Coordinates of C-alpha atoms in Angstrom, one line a residue:
M1 CA 115.7 232.5 260.9
K2 CA 114.2 229.6 263.0
Y3 CA 114.5 227.0 259.8
K4 CA 117.8 227.9 259.3
I5 CA 119.1 227.1 262.7
I6 CA 117.1 224.0 262.6
F7 CA 118.7 223.0 259.3
F8 CA 122.1 223.8 260.7
I9 CA 121.5 221.7 263.9
T10 CA 120.2 218.6 261.7
F11 CA 123.3 219.1 259.0
L12 CA 125.9 219.0 262.1
I13 CA 124.0 216.2 263.6
Q14 CA 124.1 213.9 260.4
S15 CA 127.9 215.1 260.0
L16 CA 129.0 213.9 263.5
Y17 CA 127.2 210.9 262.6
A18 CA 128.7 210.2 259.4
Q19 CA 132.2 210.9 261.1
Q20 CA 131.3 208.4 263.9
V21 CA 131.1 205.5 261.3
E22 CA 134.3 203.8 259.8
F23 CA 134.5 201.3 257.0
K24 CA 138.1 200.8 256.0
A25 CA 140.2 197.9 254.3
E26 CA 144.0 197.3 254.9
V27 CA 146.6 194.5 253.4
S28 CA 149.7 193.0 255.3
K29 CA 151.7 194.4 252.3
N30 CA 151.5 196.4 249.1
Q31 CA 154.4 194.7 247.4
L32 CA 154.9 191.0 247.7
G33 CA 156.7 188.0 245.5
A34 CA 154.7 185.9 243.4
N35 CA 154.8 183.1 245.7
E36 CA 153.9 184.6 248.8
R37 CA 150.2 185.2 250.3
L38 CA 148.3 188.5 251.1
R39 CA 146.2 189.3 254.1
I40 CA 143.4 191.7 253.7
E41 CA 141.3 193.0 256.2
F42 CA 137.7 194.8 255.9
S43 CA 136.8 196.4 259.3
M44 CA 134.1 198.3 260.7
N45 CA 133.3 200.3 264.1
K46 CA 129.5 199.9 263.9
D47 CA 127.8 196.7 262.8
G48 CA 126.1 196.5 259.4
D49 CA 124.5 194.1 256.7
N50 CA 124.8 192.9 253.0
F51 CA 128.7 193.0 253.1
T52 CA 129.9 192.7 249.5
P53 CA 133.5 192.2 248.8
P54 CA 135.2 193.5 245.7
N55 CA 136.5 191.3 242.6
F56 CA 140.0 189.8 243.8
H57 CA 141.2 190.5 240.2
G58 CA 144.8 188.4 239.6
F59 CA 144.6 186.8 242.8
T60 CA 143.2 183.4 244.3
V61 CA 141.3 183.4 247.3
V62 CA 142.9 180.5 249.5
M63 CA 140.9 181.4 252.7
G64 CA 138.0 183.5 253.6
P65 CA 136.1 185.3 254.7
S66 CA 136.4 184.6 258.1
Q67 CA 134.9 187.0 260.5
S68 CA 135.5 188.2 263.9
I69 CA 133.4 190.8 266.0
S70 CA 134.9 192.3 269.4
K71 CA 132.7 194.4 271.9
S72 CA 134.0 196.2 275.0
W73 CA 133.1 199.3 277.5
I74 CA 135.7 201.0 279.2
N75 CA 135.0 203.9 281.6
G76 CA 131.5 204.3 280.2
V77 CA 132.2 204.0 276.5
S78 CA 131.6 201.3 274.7
S79 CA 133.6 200.2 271.5
F80 CA 132.3 197.7 268.6
S81 CA 134.6 196.2 265.8
K82 CA 133.7 193.7 263.1
T83 CA 136.1 192.2 260.5
Y84 CA 136.4 190.1 257.2
V85 CA 139.5 188.6 256.6
Y86 CA 140.9 187.0 253.4
I87 CA 143.8 185.3 252.5
L88 CA 145.0 186.0 248.7
E89 CA 147.5 184.1 246.3
P90 CA 148.7 186.3 243.4
K91 CA 148.2 183.9 239.9
T92 CA 151.2 186.2 238.2
K93 CA 153.6 189.4 238.3
G94 CA 152.1 192.9 237.7
N95 CA 150.0 195.4 239.0
F96 CA 146.5 194.9 240.3
T97 CA 143.9 197.1 242.1
I98 CA 141.8 195.4 244.8
G99 CA 138.6 197.4 244.3
Q100 CA 136.3 198.4 246.7
A101 CA 134.0 196.7 249.4
S102 CA 130.7 198.1 250.2
I103 CA 128.2 197.4 253.6
E104 CA 125.0 198.9 254.8
I105 CA 124.9 200.5 258.1
D106 CA 121.7 202.0 259.4
G107 CA 120.1 202.2 256.0
R108 CA 123.6 203.8 254.3
T109 CA 126.0 202.0 252.2
Y110 CA 129.8 202.7 252.5
R111 CA 132.7 201.5 250.7
T112 CA 136.4 201.2 251.3
N113 CA 139.1 202.8 249.2
P114 CA 140.9 201.0 246.2
I115 CA 143.9 199.3 247.3
T116 CA 147.1 199.0 244.7
I117 CA 149.0 195.8 245.1
T118 CA 152.8 194.9 243.1
V119 CA 153.2 191.2 242.4
T120 CA 157.2 190.8 241.6
D121 CA 159.1 187.6 241.0
A122 CA 159.3 184.9 243.5
V123 CA 161.5 185.4 246.5
K124 CA 163.7 183.3 248.3
T125 CA 162.1 183.6 251.7
P126 CA 158.5 184.2 251.2
T127 CA 156.4 185.3 254.3
M128 CA 153.2 183.5 254.1
E129 CA 149.8 184.3 255.7
K130 CA 149.0 180.4 256.7
N131 CA 145.5 179.0 257.6
S132 CA 144.6 175.8 259.4
N133 CA 145.0 173.7 256.7
D134 CA 148.7 174.8 256.1
Y135 CA 149.5 174.2 259.5
A136 CA 148.0 170.9 259.2
R137 CA 149.5 170.0 256.0
E138 CA 152.9 171.2 257.3
G139 CA 152.7 170.2 261.0
L140 CA 151.0 166.4 260.9
F141 CA 152.3 163.9 258.6
L142 CA 152.8 159.9 259.1
L143 CA 156.2 158.1 258.2
T144 CA 157.1 154.1 257.6
E145 CA 160.0 153.6 259.6
I146 CA 162.0 150.5 258.0
S147 CA 164.8 148.7 260.1
N148 CA 167.1 147.7 257.2
P149 CA 165.7 149.1 253.8
N150 CA 168.5 146.7 252.1
P151 CA 168.0 143.3 253.7
Y152 CA 169.2 139.6 252.6
L153 CA 166.5 137.3 251.5
N154 CA 164.7 136.0 254.4
E155 CA 166.2 138.3 256.7
A156 CA 164.4 140.4 259.5
V157 CA 162.9 143.7 258.9
I158 CA 161.1 145.6 261.4
V159 CA 158.5 148.2 260.4
T160 CA 157.0 150.9 262.3
Y161 CA 154.3 153.5 261.6
R162 CA 155.0 156.9 263.4
L163 CA 152.7 159.9 263.2
Y164 CA 154.4 163.2 263.8
V165 CA 152.5 166.3 265.2
G166 CA 154.0 170.0 265.0
R167 CA 153.9 172.3 267.6
G168 CA 150.8 174.5 267.7
I169 CA 148.5 171.2 266.3
A170 CA 146.6 169.0 269.0
V171 CA 145.5 165.5 267.7
N172 CA 142.0 164.3 269.2
N173 CA 141.6 161.4 267.8
F174 CA 142.6 158.8 264.8
Q175 CA 141.5 155.8 263.0
E176 CA 143.4 153.2 260.9
L177 CA 141.5 153.3 257.5
N178 CA 143.0 150.0 255.9
T179 CA 145.2 147.1 256.7
P180 CA 148.0 147.1 254.5
K181 CA 149.4 143.7 253.0
Y182 CA 152.7 142.0 252.4
P183 CA 152.1 139.5 249.8
E184 CA 155.9 139.4 249.5
F185 CA 156.7 138.8 253.1
W186 CA 156.2 136.0 255.7
S187 CA 155.1 138.4 258.2
Q188 CA 154.5 138.5 261.9
E189 CA 152.3 141.5 263.7
I190 CA 152.8 142.5 267.0
R191 CA 150.2 144.8 268.6
A192 CA 151.4 146.5 271.4
N193 CA 148.9 147.5 274.3
D194 CA 149.3 151.3 274.1
Y195 CA 150.5 154.2 272.3
Q196 CA 154.0 155.3 272.6
V197 CA 154.7 159.2 272.6
E198 CA 158.0 160.6 272.6
E199 CA 160.0 163.7 270.8
R200 CA 161.8 163.3 267.5
T201 CA 163.6 165.5 265.5
Y202 CA 163.1 165.5 262.0
K203 CA 164.7 167.8 259.4
G204 CA 166.0 170.1 262.3
Q205 CA 162.1 170.6 263.4
V206 CA 161.1 168.8 266.9
Y207 CA 157.8 166.8 267.0
R208 CA 155.9 164.9 269.4
T209 CA 155.4 161.4 267.8
V210 CA 153.0 158.7 268.3
V211 CA 154.1 155.2 267.7
M212 CA 151.5 153.5 265.8
R213 CA 150.4 150.0 267.9
R214 CA 150.9 148.1 264.5
K215 CA 154.2 147.0 264.2
M216 CA 155.4 144.2 262.0
I217 CA 158.0 141.9 261.6
L218 CA 158.9 140.9 257.7
Y219 CA 160.7 138.2 256.1
P220 CA 161.2 138.8 252.2
Q221 CA 160.3 135.9 250.1
K222 CA 161.8 137.4 247.1
T223 CA 164.8 139.5 246.0
G224 CA 164.6 142.9 244.2
S225 CA 162.7 146.0 244.8
I226 CA 159.5 145.7 246.7
T227 CA 157.0 148.2 247.9
L228 CA 155.3 148.5 250.6
E229 CA 151.7 149.3 250.9
P230 CA 150.9 152.5 252.6
L231 CA 149.0 152.9 256.2
N232 CA 146.3 155.6 255.8
L233 CA 144.8 157.3 258.9
N234 CA 142.0 159.7 259.3
V235 CA 142.9 161.9 261.9
L236 CA 140.6 164.4 264.3
L237 CA 142.7 167.5 265.0
T238 CA 142.5 171.1 266.1
A239 CA 145.1 173.5 264.3
P240 CA 145.4 177.6 264.3
T241 CA 143.5 179.5 261.7
G242 CA 146.4 182.2 261.8
Q243 CA 144.0 184.9 263.3
R244 CA 143.9 186.3 266.9
D245 CA 141.0 187.0 269.0
F246 CA 140.1 190.2 271.1
F247 CA 142.7 190.0 274.0
G248 CA 145.8 188.8 271.2
G249 CA 145.1 184.6 271.6
L250 CA 145.8 182.5 268.8
V251 CA 142.1 181.3 267.3
Y252 CA 142.1 177.6 266.4
E253 CA 139.9 175.5 264.2
S254 CA 138.8 171.6 264.5
M255 CA 139.0 169.7 261.6
E256 CA 139.4 166.6 260.2
R257 CA 142.7 165.4 258.1
K258 CA 143.6 162.1 256.2
V259 CA 147.1 161.3 256.1
S260 CA 149.2 158.6 254.3
S261 CA 152.5 157.0 255.1
G262 CA 153.5 157.0 251.8
S263 CA 154.7 153.6 249.8
A264 CA 158.3 152.7 251.2
V265 CA 160.4 150.7 249.3
I266 CA 162.8 147.8 250.7
N267 CA 165.8 146.3 248.3
V268 CA 166.3 142.6 248.9
K269 CA 169.4 141.2 248.1
P270 CA 169.9 137.5 247.0
L271 CA 172.2 135.4 249.3
P272 CA 175.5 134.8 247.9
E273 CA 176.2 131.8 246.0
Q274 CA 180.0 131.3 246.9
G275 CA 180.5 129.4 249.8
K276 CA 177.1 128.1 250.0
P277 CA 176.9 124.7 252.0
D278 CA 175.2 121.5 250.2
N279 CA 173.0 121.2 253.0
F280 CA 172.0 124.7 253.4
S281 CA 168.0 124.9 254.1
G282 CA 167.5 128.7 254.2
A283 CA 168.0 129.4 257.5
V284 CA 169.0 133.4 258.0
G285 CA 169.8 134.5 261.4
D286 CA 172.4 133.7 263.9
F287 CA 172.0 130.8 265.7
S288 CA 173.6 128.0 267.8
F289 CA 173.1 124.1 267.5
A290 CA 172.9 121.0 269.6
V291 CA 172.2 117.6 269.4
N292 CA 172.2 115.0 272.9
L293 CA 171.0 111.8 274.2
T294 CA 169.0 111.8 277.3
Q295 CA 170.2 108.4 278.2
P296 CA 173.4 107.0 275.9
T297 CA 173.3 103.6 278.3
L298 CA 170.4 101.7 279.0
K299 CA 168.8 98.1 278.6
A300 CA 166.9 96.4 275.6
N301 CA 163.4 97.8 275.2
E302 CA 164.0 100.8 277.3
S303 CA 163.6 104.2 275.5
T304 CA 166.1 107.0 275.3
Q305 CA 165.7 110.6 273.5
L306 CA 167.5 112.2 271.0
K307 CA 167.1 116.1 271.2
I308 CA 168.1 118.2 268.2
E309 CA 167.7 122.4 269.4
I310 CA 168.4 125.1 267.4
S311 CA 168.3 128.6 269.5
G312 CA 169.0 132.3 268.7
N313 CA 167.2 134.7 266.6
G314 CA 166.3 134.2 262.5
N315 CA 163.3 133.1 260.1
F316 CA 162.6 129.8 262.8
K317 CA 159.4 128.8 261.0
L318 CA 161.1 129.0 257.4
F319 CA 163.4 126.2 257.2
D320 CA 163.4 122.6 258.6
L321 CA 165.9 120.9 261.2
P322 CA 168.7 118.2 260.1
K323 CA 167.2 114.9 260.1
P324 CA 169.3 112.3 261.5
N325 CA 169.9 108.6 260.3
F326 CA 169.2 105.8 262.5
P327 CA 170.4 102.0 262.4
S328 CA 167.8 100.0 261.1
S329 CA 167.5 97.8 264.0
L330 CA 166.4 100.6 266.2
E331 CA 162.9 101.4 266.6
V332 CA 162.4 105.1 266.3
Y333 CA 159.0 107.0 266.7
A334 CA 158.0 110.3 264.6
P335 CA 159.7 113.3 266.3
E336 CA 157.8 115.9 268.5
Q337 CA 158.2 119.0 268.0
K338 CA 158.5 122.1 270.6
D339 CA 158.9 125.9 269.7
D340 CA 159.6 128.2 272.1
V341 CA 159.6 131.5 269.6
L342 CA 158.6 135.0 270.3
P343 CA 158.5 138.3 268.4
S344 CA 161.3 140.5 269.0
L345 CA 161.3 144.1 267.9
N346 CA 165.0 144.3 268.1
S347 CA 165.9 141.0 266.0
G348 CA 162.9 139.5 264.8
M349 CA 161.8 135.9 265.6
K350 CA 164.1 135.0 268.9
G351 CA 163.9 131.9 270.6
R352 CA 164.5 128.1 270.4
L353 CA 163.0 125.0 267.9
E354 CA 163.3 121.5 269.4
Q355 CA 162.7 118.3 267.8
T356 CA 162.7 114.9 270.2
Y357 CA 162.6 111.9 268.3
T358 CA 162.1 108.6 271.1
I359 CA 164.3 105.5 270.5
V360 CA 163.7 101.9 271.4
P361 CA 166.5 99.7 270.9
E362 CA 165.4 95.8 270.7
Y363 CA 169.0 93.9 271.2
K364 CA 172.2 94.3 272.8
G365 CA 174.9 96.3 271.2
K366 CA 176.4 99.7 270.3
Y367 CA 174.9 101.8 268.1
P368 CA 176.1 104.9 266.4
I369 CA 174.3 107.9 265.4
S370 CA 176.5 110.2 263.0
G371 CA 176.8 113.5 263.8
L372 CA 174.9 116.2 262.3
S373 CA 175.5 119.4 260.5
F374 CA 173.6 122.6 260.2
S375 CA 174.2 125.8 258.0
Y376 CA 172.8 129.2 257.8
F377 CA 173.8 132.5 256.7
N378 CA 174.7 134.9 259.2
P379 CA 173.8 138.8 257.8
K380 CA 175.9 140.2 260.7
T381 CA 178.9 138.5 259.2
Q382 CA 177.9 138.3 255.8
K383 CA 179.0 134.6 255.6
Y384 CA 177.6 130.9 255.5
E385 CA 178.5 129.5 259.3
T386 CA 178.2 125.5 259.6
V387 CA 178.1 123.8 263.0
K388 CA 178.8 120.3 263.3
T389 CA 178.1 117.8 266.2
N390 CA 180.2 115.0 267.5
D391 CA 179.0 111.1 266.4
L392 CA 176.9 109.9 269.5
W393 CA 176.7 106.1 270.5
I394 CA 173.7 104.4 272.2
D395 CA 175.2 101.4 274.4
V396 CA 172.4 98.5 275.0
T397 CA 173.9 96.3 277.9
E398 CA 171.4 93.9 278.5
G399 CA 169.0 91.9 275.9
P400 CA 168.9 89.4 273.4
T401 CA 171.6 89.5 270.4
P402 CA 170.3 89.6 266.8
N403 CA 171.7 86.3 265.9
S404 CA 170.8 84.3 269.4
D405 CA 167.7 82.6 267.9
T406 CA 168.4 78.6 268.2
T407 CA 166.2 75.6 267.7
A408 CA 165.7 73.4 270.3
N409 CA 166.9 69.9 270.0
E410 CA 164.4 67.2 269.1
L411 CA 164.5 64.2 271.2
T412 CA 163.3 61.0 269.5
T413 CA 163.0 57.9 271.2
A414 CA 162.5 54.3 269.1
P415 CA 159.2 52.7 270.2
K416 CA 159.2 49.8 272.3
T417 CA 158.3 46.5 270.7
L418 CA 158.1 43.0 272.3
G419 CA 158.1 40.5 269.6
G420 CA 156.0 41.6 266.5
L421 CA 153.8 43.4 269.2
Q422 CA 153.6 47.0 269.0
M423 CA 153.5 48.4 273.1
N424 CA 152.5 51.7 272.4
A425 CA 150.5 51.6 269.6
D426 CA 148.3 54.6 268.6
L427 CA 145.2 53.1 268.0
Q428 CA 142.3 55.2 266.5
D429 CA 138.6 54.6 266.0
I430 CA 137.7 53.2 262.5
H431 CA 134.7 56.0 262.3
T432 CA 137.5 58.8 262.7
S433 CA 138.0 60.9 259.5
V434 CA 141.6 60.6 258.0
F435 CA 143.5 64.1 257.3
F436 CA 145.7 63.1 254.5
G437 CA 143.9 63.1 251.5
S438 CA 140.7 65.2 252.7
T439 CA 139.3 68.3 251.4
S440 CA 140.9 70.3 254.1
Y441 CA 144.3 68.6 253.6
Y442 CA 144.2 69.7 250.1
L443 CA 142.9 73.4 251.1
W444 CA 146.0 73.5 253.5
L445 CA 148.5 72.4 250.8
L446 CA 147.0 75.2 248.3
L447 CA 147.1 78.0 250.7
P448 CA 150.7 79.2 250.4
L449 CA 150.3 78.9 246.7
L450 CA 147.2 81.6 247.4
L451 CA 149.4 83.7 249.6
I452 CA 152.3 84.1 247.2
P453 CA 150.0 86.6 244.8
I454 CA 148.5 88.2 248.0
A455 CA 152.1 89.1 249.4
L456 CA 153.3 90.0 246.0
I457 CA 150.4 92.8 245.8
W458 CA 150.9 93.6 249.4
W459 CA 154.8 94.0 248.7
H460 CA 154.3 96.0 245.5
I461 CA 151.9 98.4 247.3
K462 CA 154.0 98.9 250.0
M463 CA 156.8 99.6 247.7
Q464 CA 154.7 102.3 245.8
R465 CA 153.8 104.0 249.0
A466 CA 157.3 104.0 250.1
S467 CA 158.5 105.7 247.1
D468 CA 155.6 108.5 247.2
I469 CA 157.2 110.8 249.3
E470 CA 154.2 113.2 248.9
G471 CA 152.1 111.1 250.0
N472 CA 154.0 109.6 253.0
K473 CA 154.3 113.5 254.0
V474 CA 150.7 114.0 253.6
R475 CA 150.0 111.1 255.7
A476 CA 152.3 111.7 258.3
A477 CA 151.0 115.2 258.7
N478 CA 147.4 114.0 258.7
R479 CA 148.7 111.8 261.5
L480 CA 150.2 114.6 263.5
A481 CA 147.4 116.8 263.3
K482 CA 145.4 114.3 264.7
K483 CA 147.7 113.8 267.7
Y484 CA 148.0 117.5 268.2
L485 CA 144.4 117.9 268.1
G486 CA 143.8 115.2 270.7
E487 CA 147.1 116.7 272.7
A488 CA 145.2 120.1 272.7
K489 CA 141.8 118.6 274.1
R490 CA 143.6 116.9 277.1
K491 CA 145.4 120.2 277.6
L492 CA 142.3 122.2 278.1
G493 CA 142.8 124.8 281.1
D494 CA 146.9 124.6 280.3
K495 CA 146.8 127.8 277.7
G496 CA 150.3 127.5 276.9
T497 CA 150.5 124.0 275.9
F498 CA 146.9 124.0 274.7
Y499 CA 147.4 126.7 272.0
E500 CA 150.6 125.0 271.3
A501 CA 149.1 122.2 270.4
L502 CA 146.1 123.3 268.5
E503 CA 148.6 125.5 266.1
R504 CA 150.5 122.4 265.1
A505 CA 147.2 120.8 264.6
L506 CA 146.0 123.5 262.3
H507 CA 149.8 123.4 260.6
N508 CA 149.8 119.6 260.3
Y509 CA 146.2 119.8 258.8
L510 CA 147.4 122.3 256.3
K511 CA 150.3 120.4 255.2
A512 CA 148.1 117.4 255.0
K513 CA 145.2 119.1 252.8
L514 CA 147.1 121.4 250.8
K515 CA 150.3 119.5 250.2
I516 CA 152.5 122.3 251.3
E517 CA 155.6 122.7 253.2
T518 CA 156.2 124.9 256.2
T519 CA 158.3 127.0 254.3
E520 CA 155.0 128.2 252.2
M521 CA 153.3 128.8 255.0
S522 CA 152.5 132.6 254.7
K523 CA 148.8 134.0 255.5
D524 CA 148.1 134.9 252.0
K525 CA 149.6 131.6 250.7
I526 CA 147.2 129.6 252.8
T527 CA 144.5 131.7 251.7
E528 CA 145.0 131.8 248.0
L529 CA 145.1 127.8 248.1
L530 CA 142.0 127.2 250.1
L531 CA 140.1 129.4 247.9
N532 CA 141.5 127.7 244.7
Q533 CA 140.3 124.5 246.0
K534 CA 136.7 125.8 246.3
A535 CA 137.1 126.3 250.3
S536 CA 134.0 129.2 251.0
E537 CA 135.5 132.7 252.0
A538 CA 133.8 132.3 255.3
T539 CA 135.2 129.1 256.2
V540 CA 138.8 130.6 255.2
T541 CA 138.3 133.7 257.2
Q542 CA 137.3 131.1 260.2
F543 CA 140.1 129.4 259.6
M544 CA 142.8 132.2 259.4
A545 CA 141.5 134.0 262.3
L546 CA 141.6 130.8 264.6
L547 CA 145.3 130.4 263.6
A548 CA 146.1 134.1 264.3
N549 CA 144.4 133.7 267.6
C550 CA 146.4 130.5 268.7
E551 CA 149.6 132.7 267.9
M552 CA 148.5 135.4 269.8
A553 CA 146.9 133.8 272.6
R554 CA 149.9 132.1 274.0
Y555 CA 151.4 135.8 275.2
S556 CA 147.7 137.2 276.2
Q557 CA 146.4 137.2 279.4
H558 CA 142.9 137.4 278.6
H559 CA 142.3 133.9 277.7
T560 CA 140.0 131.6 280.0
D561 CA 139.0 128.1 280.0
A562 CA 135.6 128.9 278.4
S563 CA 137.6 130.7 275.6
M564 CA 140.0 127.7 275.3
E565 CA 137.3 125.5 275.0
K566 CA 135.3 127.4 272.5
D567 CA 138.6 127.8 270.1
F568 CA 138.9 124.1 270.3
G569 CA 135.2 123.9 269.1
D570 CA 135.8 126.2 266.5
A571 CA 139.0 124.1 265.2
V572 CA 137.0 120.9 264.9
E573 CA 134.3 122.5 263.4
V574 CA 136.6 124.7 260.9
I575 CA 138.4 121.2 259.9
S576 CA 135.2 119.5 259.4
A577 CA 134.1 122.2 257.0
L578 CA 137.2 122.3 255.1
D579 CA 137.5 118.6 254.8
K580 CA 134.0 118.7 253.2
Q581 CA 134.7 121.7 251.0
V582 CA 138.3 120.8 249.9
K583 CA 138.7 117.4 248.0
N584 CA 142.4 115.9 248.1
K585 CA 143.6 115.9 244.6

């Protein structure tokens, strides 16, 4: 009897213990569409080991297993819960059975019950069990915003990159993985000091957006469809996992994700041929044009200046100013150009371009300077517009006239004689050598004959140089490069004037060395030409960096006298290096 009581108590204790352990499987739904997801949880009320999931036949595991544990102690009673979670996606329609999962708890093996799942046709509004990757994929993306996807040739296009961040996602940091190139455009980069954060609505959803500091002003240089390279970012973020903690709060996961702006397309329209003026030089925008004389009335050998000014917004660096015609009797010096052009995110390049001719008249008189005309294409009106100026006159009130040279009267007096004696005879020493008939006499006599072929050769060389338009441009650009380099050295300490002169020196050096026009000066074109002419990559990189630094330094507040001296030294060094590496053809 005693043994029966002990056996009964042992059996009762084991039964009570067995009743206390729970290991079960639960699904979010027993029937779902082929385009939906299924959430299955395996939970236990006591910790165990060697958890073995079932074979999810007919399903793909898109997330899991994720594990959560919770413990509590309430009114002296403890509780424990441990859960394994899987997110499944059906492979096809049909009826499927999810088999038993098993786990060992205190040396015993426990199993869940099998679960039958029915997968139907795809539904119109699927309910999806999302994980952190789903939230990140749907709530984080980068877009390229183009101000005008259908511009005219040489019309400004503003490109902005904007990162969209959905609710529930926190961006911790990001980094640019590449630098897009724009080979079919003249480009000007604008880099802001700070990121701009604002709310935007996209496809009916509200997002927080971050505007990248890289913004581009592009002027297309060819017509047709042009594809922009994408900008790629590596983003560190925190996204919800779709699970909740013991207190019901969302569980978040830190992750890394790469996003791309995609390949945006710009369709460039050609400029219309109808109505195109003969003097059109490629200016596209909205401009005003003026020509003025600083001093229309003056004296001979005094100076006056003719100023040609174009202001407004448009492709300032891609066209030439009209050239005036001066009377041949006026001495005119090479023009000095002043650029006061700044990038604008509203209209592209905006500002003023001025050329100044210094004129010195030699003779008295009135000299006409014919009026100039400037033609440009206005994208707003979609028409060519021409601005003409009136004729100007230079009135020289005092000075010699061109035909005032006169020959002084020659006065001769008959020699006075007395009888046969010449009173003022010019007597000379008999030992004095006579010039007439001497060697020197014949040399001087032949000298004009020797000078004639020399003069002909000089005249021939002069005519050749005059007809060598390309060579004259190169020599003029070389002179200007030396001039502006000297001016930059004199202006050390004056940041604005220094970098303006240094940039002109570099531009004119390129025109002389590469024999290209201003309209051809894109970063990629300059790099290509220098490399083709055997310049080293290091020298080309240094030159392009210096050129970019000149453009940015005029608008930066962080350049000191020391940095200006360094930039000047770098300019002299890189020009010297290019002179050795690149040989003029």
